[in-house]
mmCIF file of C-alpha atoms in Angstrom:
data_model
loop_
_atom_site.group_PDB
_atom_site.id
_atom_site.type_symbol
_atom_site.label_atom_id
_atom_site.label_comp_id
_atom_site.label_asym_id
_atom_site.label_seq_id
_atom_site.Cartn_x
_atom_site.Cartn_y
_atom_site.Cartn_z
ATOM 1 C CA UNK A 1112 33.407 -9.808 -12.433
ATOM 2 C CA UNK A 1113 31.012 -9.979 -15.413
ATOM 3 C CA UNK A 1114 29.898 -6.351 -17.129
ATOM 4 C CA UNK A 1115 26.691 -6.100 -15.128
ATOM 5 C CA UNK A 1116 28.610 -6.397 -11.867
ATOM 6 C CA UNK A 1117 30.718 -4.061 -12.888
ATOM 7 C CA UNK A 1118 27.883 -1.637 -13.651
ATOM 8 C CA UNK A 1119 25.947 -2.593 -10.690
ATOM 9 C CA UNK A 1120 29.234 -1.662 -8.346
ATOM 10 C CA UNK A 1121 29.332 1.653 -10.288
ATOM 11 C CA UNK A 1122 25.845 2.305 -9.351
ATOM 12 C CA UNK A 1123 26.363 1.592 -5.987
ATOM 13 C CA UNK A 1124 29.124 4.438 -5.742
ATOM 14 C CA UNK A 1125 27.551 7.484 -3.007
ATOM 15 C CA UNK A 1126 29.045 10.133 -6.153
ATOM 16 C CA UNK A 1127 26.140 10.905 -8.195
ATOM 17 C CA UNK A 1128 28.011 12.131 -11.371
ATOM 18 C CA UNK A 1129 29.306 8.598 -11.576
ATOM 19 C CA UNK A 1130 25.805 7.282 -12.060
ATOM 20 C CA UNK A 1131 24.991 9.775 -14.753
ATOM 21 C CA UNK A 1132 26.325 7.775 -18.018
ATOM 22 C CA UNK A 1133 25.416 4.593 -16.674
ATOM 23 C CA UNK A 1134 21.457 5.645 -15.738
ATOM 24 C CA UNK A 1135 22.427 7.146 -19.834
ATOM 25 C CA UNK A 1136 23.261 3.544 -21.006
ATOM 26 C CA UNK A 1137 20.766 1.509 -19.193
ATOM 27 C CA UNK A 1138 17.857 4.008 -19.928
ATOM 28 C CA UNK A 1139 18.656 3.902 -23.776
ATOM 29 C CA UNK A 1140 18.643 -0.269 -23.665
ATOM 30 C CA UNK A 1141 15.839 -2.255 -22.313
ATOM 31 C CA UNK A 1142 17.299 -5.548 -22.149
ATOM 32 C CA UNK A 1143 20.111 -4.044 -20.566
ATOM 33 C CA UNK A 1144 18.014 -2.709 -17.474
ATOM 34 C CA UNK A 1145 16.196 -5.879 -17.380
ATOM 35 C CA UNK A 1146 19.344 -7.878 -17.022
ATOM 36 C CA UNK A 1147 20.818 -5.425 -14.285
ATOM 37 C CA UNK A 1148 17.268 -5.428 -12.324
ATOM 38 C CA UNK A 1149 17.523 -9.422 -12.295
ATOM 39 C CA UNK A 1150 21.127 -9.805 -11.753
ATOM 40 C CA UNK A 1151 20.955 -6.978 -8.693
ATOM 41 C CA UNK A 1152 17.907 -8.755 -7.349
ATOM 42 C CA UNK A 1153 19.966 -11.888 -7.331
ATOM 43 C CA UNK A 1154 22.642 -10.551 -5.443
ATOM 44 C CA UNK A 1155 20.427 -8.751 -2.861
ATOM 45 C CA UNK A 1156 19.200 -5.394 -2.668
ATOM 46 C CA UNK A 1157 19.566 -3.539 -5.682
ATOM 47 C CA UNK A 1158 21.017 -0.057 -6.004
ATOM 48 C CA UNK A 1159 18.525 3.005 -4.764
ATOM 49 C CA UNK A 1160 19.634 4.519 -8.075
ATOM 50 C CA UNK A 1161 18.911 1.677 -10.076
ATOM 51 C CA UNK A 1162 15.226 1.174 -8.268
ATOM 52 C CA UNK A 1163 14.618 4.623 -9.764
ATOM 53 C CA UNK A 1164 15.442 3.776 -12.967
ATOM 54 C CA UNK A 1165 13.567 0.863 -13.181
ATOM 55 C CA UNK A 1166 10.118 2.893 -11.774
ATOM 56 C CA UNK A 1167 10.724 5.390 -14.676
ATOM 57 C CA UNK A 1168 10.563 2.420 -16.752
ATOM 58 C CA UNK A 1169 7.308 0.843 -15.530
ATOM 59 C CA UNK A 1170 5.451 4.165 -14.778
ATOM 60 C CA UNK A 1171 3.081 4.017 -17.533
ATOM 61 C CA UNK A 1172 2.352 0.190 -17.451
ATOM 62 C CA UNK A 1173 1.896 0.704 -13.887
ATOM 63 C CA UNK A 1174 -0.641 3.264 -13.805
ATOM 64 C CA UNK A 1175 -2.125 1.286 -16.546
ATOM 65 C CA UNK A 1176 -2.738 -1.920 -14.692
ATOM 66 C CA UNK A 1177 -3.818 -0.177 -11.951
ATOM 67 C CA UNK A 1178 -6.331 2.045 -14.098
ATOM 68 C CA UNK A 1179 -7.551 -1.707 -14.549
ATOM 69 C CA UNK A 1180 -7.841 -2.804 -11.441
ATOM 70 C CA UNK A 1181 -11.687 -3.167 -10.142
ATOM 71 C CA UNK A 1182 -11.770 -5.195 -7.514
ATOM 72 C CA UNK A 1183 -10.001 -4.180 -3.853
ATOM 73 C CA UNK A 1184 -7.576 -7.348 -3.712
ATOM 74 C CA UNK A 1185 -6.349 -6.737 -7.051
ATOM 75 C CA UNK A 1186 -5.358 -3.236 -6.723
ATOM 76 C CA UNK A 1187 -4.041 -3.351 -3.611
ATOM 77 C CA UNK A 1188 -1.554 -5.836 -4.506
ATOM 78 C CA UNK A 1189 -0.401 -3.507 -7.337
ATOM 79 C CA UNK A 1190 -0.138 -0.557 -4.948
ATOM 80 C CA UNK A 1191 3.476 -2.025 -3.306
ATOM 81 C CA UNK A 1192 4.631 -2.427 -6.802
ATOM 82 C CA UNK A 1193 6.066 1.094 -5.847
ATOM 83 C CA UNK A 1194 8.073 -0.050 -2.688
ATOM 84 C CA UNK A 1195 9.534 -2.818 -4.207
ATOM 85 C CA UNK A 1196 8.955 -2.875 -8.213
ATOM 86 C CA UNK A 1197 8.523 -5.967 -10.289
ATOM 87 C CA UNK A 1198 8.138 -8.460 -7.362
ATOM 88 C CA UNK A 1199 4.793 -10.289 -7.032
ATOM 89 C CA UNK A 1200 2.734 -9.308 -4.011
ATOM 90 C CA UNK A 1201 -0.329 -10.835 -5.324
ATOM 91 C CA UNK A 1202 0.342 -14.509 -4.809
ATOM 92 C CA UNK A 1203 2.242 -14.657 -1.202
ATOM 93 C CA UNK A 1204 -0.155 -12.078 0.237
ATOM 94 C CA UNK A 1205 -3.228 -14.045 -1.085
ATOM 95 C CA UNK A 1206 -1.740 -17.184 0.560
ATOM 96 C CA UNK A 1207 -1.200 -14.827 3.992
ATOM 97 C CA UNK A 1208 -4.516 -13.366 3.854
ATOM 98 C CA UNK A 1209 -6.149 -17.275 3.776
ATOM 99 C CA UNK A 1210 -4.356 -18.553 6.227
ATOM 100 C CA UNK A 1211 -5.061 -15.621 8.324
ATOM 101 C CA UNK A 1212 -8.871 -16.680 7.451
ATOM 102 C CA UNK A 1213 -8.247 -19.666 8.511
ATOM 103 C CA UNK A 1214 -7.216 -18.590 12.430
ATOM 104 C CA UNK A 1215 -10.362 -16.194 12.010
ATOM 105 C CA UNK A 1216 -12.770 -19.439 11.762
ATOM 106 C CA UNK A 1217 -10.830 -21.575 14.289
ATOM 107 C CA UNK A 1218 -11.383 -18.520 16.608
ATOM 108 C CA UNK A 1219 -14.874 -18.922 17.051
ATOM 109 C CA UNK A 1220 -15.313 -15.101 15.300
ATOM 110 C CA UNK A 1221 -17.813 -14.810 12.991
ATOM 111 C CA UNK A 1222 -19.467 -11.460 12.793
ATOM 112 C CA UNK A 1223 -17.388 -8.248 11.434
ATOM 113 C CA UNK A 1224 -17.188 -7.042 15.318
ATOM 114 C CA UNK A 1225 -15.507 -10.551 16.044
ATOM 115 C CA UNK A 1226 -13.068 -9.906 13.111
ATOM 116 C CA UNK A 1227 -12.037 -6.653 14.144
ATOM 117 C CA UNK A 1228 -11.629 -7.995 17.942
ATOM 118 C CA UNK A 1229 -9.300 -11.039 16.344
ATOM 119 C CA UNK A 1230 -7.262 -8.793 14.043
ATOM 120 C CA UNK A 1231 -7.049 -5.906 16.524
ATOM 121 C CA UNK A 1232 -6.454 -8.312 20.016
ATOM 122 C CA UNK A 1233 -5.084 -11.921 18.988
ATOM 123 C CA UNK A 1234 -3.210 -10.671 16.059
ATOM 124 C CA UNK A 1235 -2.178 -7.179 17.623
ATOM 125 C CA UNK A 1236 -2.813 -5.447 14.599
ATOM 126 C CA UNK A 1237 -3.180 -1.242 15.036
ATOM 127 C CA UNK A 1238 -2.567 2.362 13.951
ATOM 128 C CA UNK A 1239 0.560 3.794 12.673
ATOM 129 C CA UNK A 1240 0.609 6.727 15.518
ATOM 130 C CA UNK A 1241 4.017 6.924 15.048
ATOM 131 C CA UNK A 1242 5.648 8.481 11.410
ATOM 132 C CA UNK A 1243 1.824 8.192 10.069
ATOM 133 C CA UNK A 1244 2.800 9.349 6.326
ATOM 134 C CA UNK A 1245 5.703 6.457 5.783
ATOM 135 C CA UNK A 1246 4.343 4.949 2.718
ATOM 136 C CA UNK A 1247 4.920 1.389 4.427
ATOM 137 C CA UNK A 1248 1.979 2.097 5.987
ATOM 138 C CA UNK A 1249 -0.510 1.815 3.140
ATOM 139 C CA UNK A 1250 1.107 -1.307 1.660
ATOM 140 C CA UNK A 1251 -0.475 -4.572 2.721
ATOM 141 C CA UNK A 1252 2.095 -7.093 2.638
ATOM 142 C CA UNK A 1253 4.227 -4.533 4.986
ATOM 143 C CA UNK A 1254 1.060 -3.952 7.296
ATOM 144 C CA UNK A 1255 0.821 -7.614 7.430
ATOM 145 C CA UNK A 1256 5.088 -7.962 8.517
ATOM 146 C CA UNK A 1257 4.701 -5.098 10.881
ATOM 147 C CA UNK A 1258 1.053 -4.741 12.043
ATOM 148 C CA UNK A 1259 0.812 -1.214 11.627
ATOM 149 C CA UNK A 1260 -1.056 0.576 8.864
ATOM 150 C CA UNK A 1261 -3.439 3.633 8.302
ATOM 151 C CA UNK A 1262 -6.874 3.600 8.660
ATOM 152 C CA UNK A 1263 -7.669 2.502 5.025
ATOM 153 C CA UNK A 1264 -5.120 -0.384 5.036
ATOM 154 C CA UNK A 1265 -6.280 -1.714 8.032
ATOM 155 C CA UNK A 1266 -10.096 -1.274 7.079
ATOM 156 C CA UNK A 1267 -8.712 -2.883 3.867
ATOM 157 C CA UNK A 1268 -7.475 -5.971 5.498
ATOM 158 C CA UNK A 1269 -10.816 -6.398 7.316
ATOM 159 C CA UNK A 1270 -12.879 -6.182 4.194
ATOM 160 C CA UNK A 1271 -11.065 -8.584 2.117
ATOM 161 C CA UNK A 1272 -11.155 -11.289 5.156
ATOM 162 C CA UNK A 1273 -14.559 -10.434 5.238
ATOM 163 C CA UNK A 1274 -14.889 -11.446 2.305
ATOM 164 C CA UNK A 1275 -13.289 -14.745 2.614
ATOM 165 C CA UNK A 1276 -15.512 -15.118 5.548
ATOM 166 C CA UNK A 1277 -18.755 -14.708 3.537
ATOM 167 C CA UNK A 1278 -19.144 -11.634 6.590
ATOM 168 C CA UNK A 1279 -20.789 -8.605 4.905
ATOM 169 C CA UNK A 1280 -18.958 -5.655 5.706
ATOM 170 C CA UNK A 1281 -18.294 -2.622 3.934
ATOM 171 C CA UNK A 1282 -16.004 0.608 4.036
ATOM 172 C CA UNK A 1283 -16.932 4.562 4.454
ATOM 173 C CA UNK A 1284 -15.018 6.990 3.627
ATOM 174 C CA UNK A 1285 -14.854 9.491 6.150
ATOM 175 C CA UNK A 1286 -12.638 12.803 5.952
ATOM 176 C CA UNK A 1287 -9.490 12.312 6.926
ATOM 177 C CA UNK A 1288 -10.029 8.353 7.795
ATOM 178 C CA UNK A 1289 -11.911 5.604 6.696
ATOM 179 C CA UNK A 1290 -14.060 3.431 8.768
ATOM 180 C CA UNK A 1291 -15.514 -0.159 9.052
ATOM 181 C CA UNK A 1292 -19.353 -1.141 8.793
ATOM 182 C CA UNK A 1293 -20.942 -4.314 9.411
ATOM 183 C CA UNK A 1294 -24.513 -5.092 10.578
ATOM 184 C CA UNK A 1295 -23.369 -4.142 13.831
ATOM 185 C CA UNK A 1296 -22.575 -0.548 13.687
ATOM 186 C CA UNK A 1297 -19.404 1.571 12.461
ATOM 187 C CA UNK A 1298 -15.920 -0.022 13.582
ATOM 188 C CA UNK A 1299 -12.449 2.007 14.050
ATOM 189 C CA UNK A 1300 -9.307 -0.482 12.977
ATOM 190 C CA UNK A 1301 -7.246 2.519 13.771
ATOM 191 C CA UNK A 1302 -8.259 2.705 17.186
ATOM 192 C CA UNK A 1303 -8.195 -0.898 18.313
ATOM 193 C CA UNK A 1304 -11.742 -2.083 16.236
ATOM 194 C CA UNK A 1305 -13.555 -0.282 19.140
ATOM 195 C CA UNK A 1306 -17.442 0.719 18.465
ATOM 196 C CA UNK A 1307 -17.850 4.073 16.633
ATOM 197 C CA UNK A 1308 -21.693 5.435 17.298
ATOM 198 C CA UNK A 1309 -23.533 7.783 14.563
ATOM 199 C CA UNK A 1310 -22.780 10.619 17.286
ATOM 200 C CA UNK A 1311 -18.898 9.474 17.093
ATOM 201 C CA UNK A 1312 -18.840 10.221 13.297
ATOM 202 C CA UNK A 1313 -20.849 13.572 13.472
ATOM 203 C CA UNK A 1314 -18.827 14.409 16.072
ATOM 204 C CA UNK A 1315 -15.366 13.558 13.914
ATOM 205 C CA UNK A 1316 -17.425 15.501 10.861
ATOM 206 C CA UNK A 1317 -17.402 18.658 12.626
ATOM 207 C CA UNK A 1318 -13.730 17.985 13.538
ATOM 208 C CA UNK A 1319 -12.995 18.111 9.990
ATOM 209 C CA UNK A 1320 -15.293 21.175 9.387
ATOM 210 C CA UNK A 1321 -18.501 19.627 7.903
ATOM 211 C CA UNK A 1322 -21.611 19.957 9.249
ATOM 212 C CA UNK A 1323 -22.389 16.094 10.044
ATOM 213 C CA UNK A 1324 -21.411 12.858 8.737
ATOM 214 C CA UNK A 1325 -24.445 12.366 6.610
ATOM 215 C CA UNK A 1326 -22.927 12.936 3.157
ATOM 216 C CA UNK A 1327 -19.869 9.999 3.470
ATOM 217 C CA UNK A 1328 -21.936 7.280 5.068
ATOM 218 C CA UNK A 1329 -22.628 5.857 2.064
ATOM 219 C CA UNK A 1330 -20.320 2.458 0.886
ATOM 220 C CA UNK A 1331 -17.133 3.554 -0.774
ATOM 221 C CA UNK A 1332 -16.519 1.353 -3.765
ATOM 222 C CA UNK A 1333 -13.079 -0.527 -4.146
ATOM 223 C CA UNK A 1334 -12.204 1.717 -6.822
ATOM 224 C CA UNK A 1335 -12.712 4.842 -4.609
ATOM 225 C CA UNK A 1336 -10.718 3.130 -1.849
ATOM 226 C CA UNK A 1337 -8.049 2.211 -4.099
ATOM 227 C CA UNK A 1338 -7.774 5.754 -5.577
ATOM 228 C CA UNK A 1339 -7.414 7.214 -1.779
ATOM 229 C CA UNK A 1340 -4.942 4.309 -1.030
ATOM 230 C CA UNK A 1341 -2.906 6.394 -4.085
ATOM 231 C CA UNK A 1342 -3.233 9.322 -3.195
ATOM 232 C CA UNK A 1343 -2.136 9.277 0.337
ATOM 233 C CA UNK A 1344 0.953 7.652 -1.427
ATOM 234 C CA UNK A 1345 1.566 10.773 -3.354
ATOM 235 C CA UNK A 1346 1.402 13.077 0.009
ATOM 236 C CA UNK A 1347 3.819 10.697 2.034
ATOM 237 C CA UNK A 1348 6.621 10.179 -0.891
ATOM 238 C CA UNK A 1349 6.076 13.897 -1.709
ATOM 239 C CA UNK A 1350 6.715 14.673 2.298
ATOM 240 C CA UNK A 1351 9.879 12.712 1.681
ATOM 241 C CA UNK A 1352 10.843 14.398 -1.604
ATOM 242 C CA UNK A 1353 10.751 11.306 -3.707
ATOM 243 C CA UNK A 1354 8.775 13.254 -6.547
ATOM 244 C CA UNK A 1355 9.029 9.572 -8.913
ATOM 245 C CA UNK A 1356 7.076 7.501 -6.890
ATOM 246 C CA UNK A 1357 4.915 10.545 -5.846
ATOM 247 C CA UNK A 1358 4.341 11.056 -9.401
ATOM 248 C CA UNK A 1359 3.481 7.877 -10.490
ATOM 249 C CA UNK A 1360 1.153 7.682 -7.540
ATOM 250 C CA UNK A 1361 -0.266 10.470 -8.821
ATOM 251 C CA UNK A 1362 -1.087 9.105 -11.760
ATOM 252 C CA UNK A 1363 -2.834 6.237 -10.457
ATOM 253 C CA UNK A 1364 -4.782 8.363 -8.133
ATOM 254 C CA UNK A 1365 -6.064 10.113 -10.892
ATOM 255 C CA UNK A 1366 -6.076 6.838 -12.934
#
């Protein structure tokens, strides 16, 4: 057993003082984290502990990068940097997002309401009703493995295929849930893609204690969307009481 394995089976012990000079050592040498992050990859999944550590460590180039992030796709392939740290979500969920394109166009859909009927029928995509708040729900490459997600991911997914469908559709940002619209009319991914009317929304307003849905119809940028995407990160890892990824969430909500 090399020194890393050794380190790595410490770290893996349930007794938390045990962890305490170790989490010392490994905070105080770079190259030594690095090592134990890619050797505890290699062996499977690495310890919770050690996940922590290694967030700590990329909190501020995190928030950074996604400070920098513009454009929808790119941020929300940073977002599940969080879940799962240093892996790259960018390039296999790209690839899963085209072919999924791909099945759109063979389909025959080719209006956003023939998008939202593929993804929400065909593909069986839908709304987290259950445990709403796990963070899984927000992250795309997990809402593309389990078909669940919140409203924003979902409305998320049907932009950027949209997108790759030259479709022009666009997101509004509606309290407490974020809608579809395309040319024709307001869409609920949530709810099975069904047809929202202007009534619907003024009617979900009120809900929420405004006096119509006037004042959010307007596009919401992908930087807006990606900021929301963060910050209902920091109230489901806060729900959980996992204050370092709520924290660094926070800080890219605010980014």
């Amino acid at each position: 057993m090399t020194s890393i394995d050794a380190l790595l089976s410490l770290l893996e012990d349930p007794d938390p003082r045990i962890h305490e000079p170790i989490s010392a050592r490994l905070g105080a040498d770079t190259a030594l984290l690095d090592e134990a992050w890619a050797r505890a990859n290699a062996r499977g999944l690495p310890p919770r502990v050690l996940v922590t550590m290694v967030l700590r460590a990329d909190a501020e180039s995190l928030v950074d990068a996604f400070a920098g992030a513009e454009d929808l796709e790119s941020g929300a392939w940073m977002l599940p940097r969080l879940h799962e740290p240093r892996r790259d979500h960018r390039t296999p969920g790209m690839a899963a997002l085209d072919q999924l394109a791909v099945r759109v166009r063979a389909s025959g859909a080719c209006d956003g309401g023939g998008l939202a009927a593929f993804l929400c029928g065909a593909c069986g995509f839908g709304g987290a009703e259950r445990d709403y708040d796990d963070p899984r729900n927000s992250y795309l490459p997990v809402v593309l493995e389990r078909r669940v997600g919140l409203p924003i991911a979902l409305t998320t997914l049907w932009l950027l295929l949209a997108r790759r469908l030259g479709i022009a559709a666009e997101a509004i940002a509606m309290p407490g849930h974020v809608l579809g619209r395309w040319s024709g009319g307001y869409l609920d991914l949530f709810s099975g893609g069904i047809g929202i009317t202007r009534a619907d929304l003024d009617r979900r307003a009120r809900a929420a204690g405004e006096p119509s849905a006037g004042p959010f119809l307007a596009p919401a940028s992908d930087r807006a969307l990606l900021k929301r995407m963060a910050r209902n990160l920091v109230h489901g890892y806060s729900k959980r009481g996992d204050q370092v990824r709520a924290t660094i969430a926070h800080g890219m909500a605010t980014s």
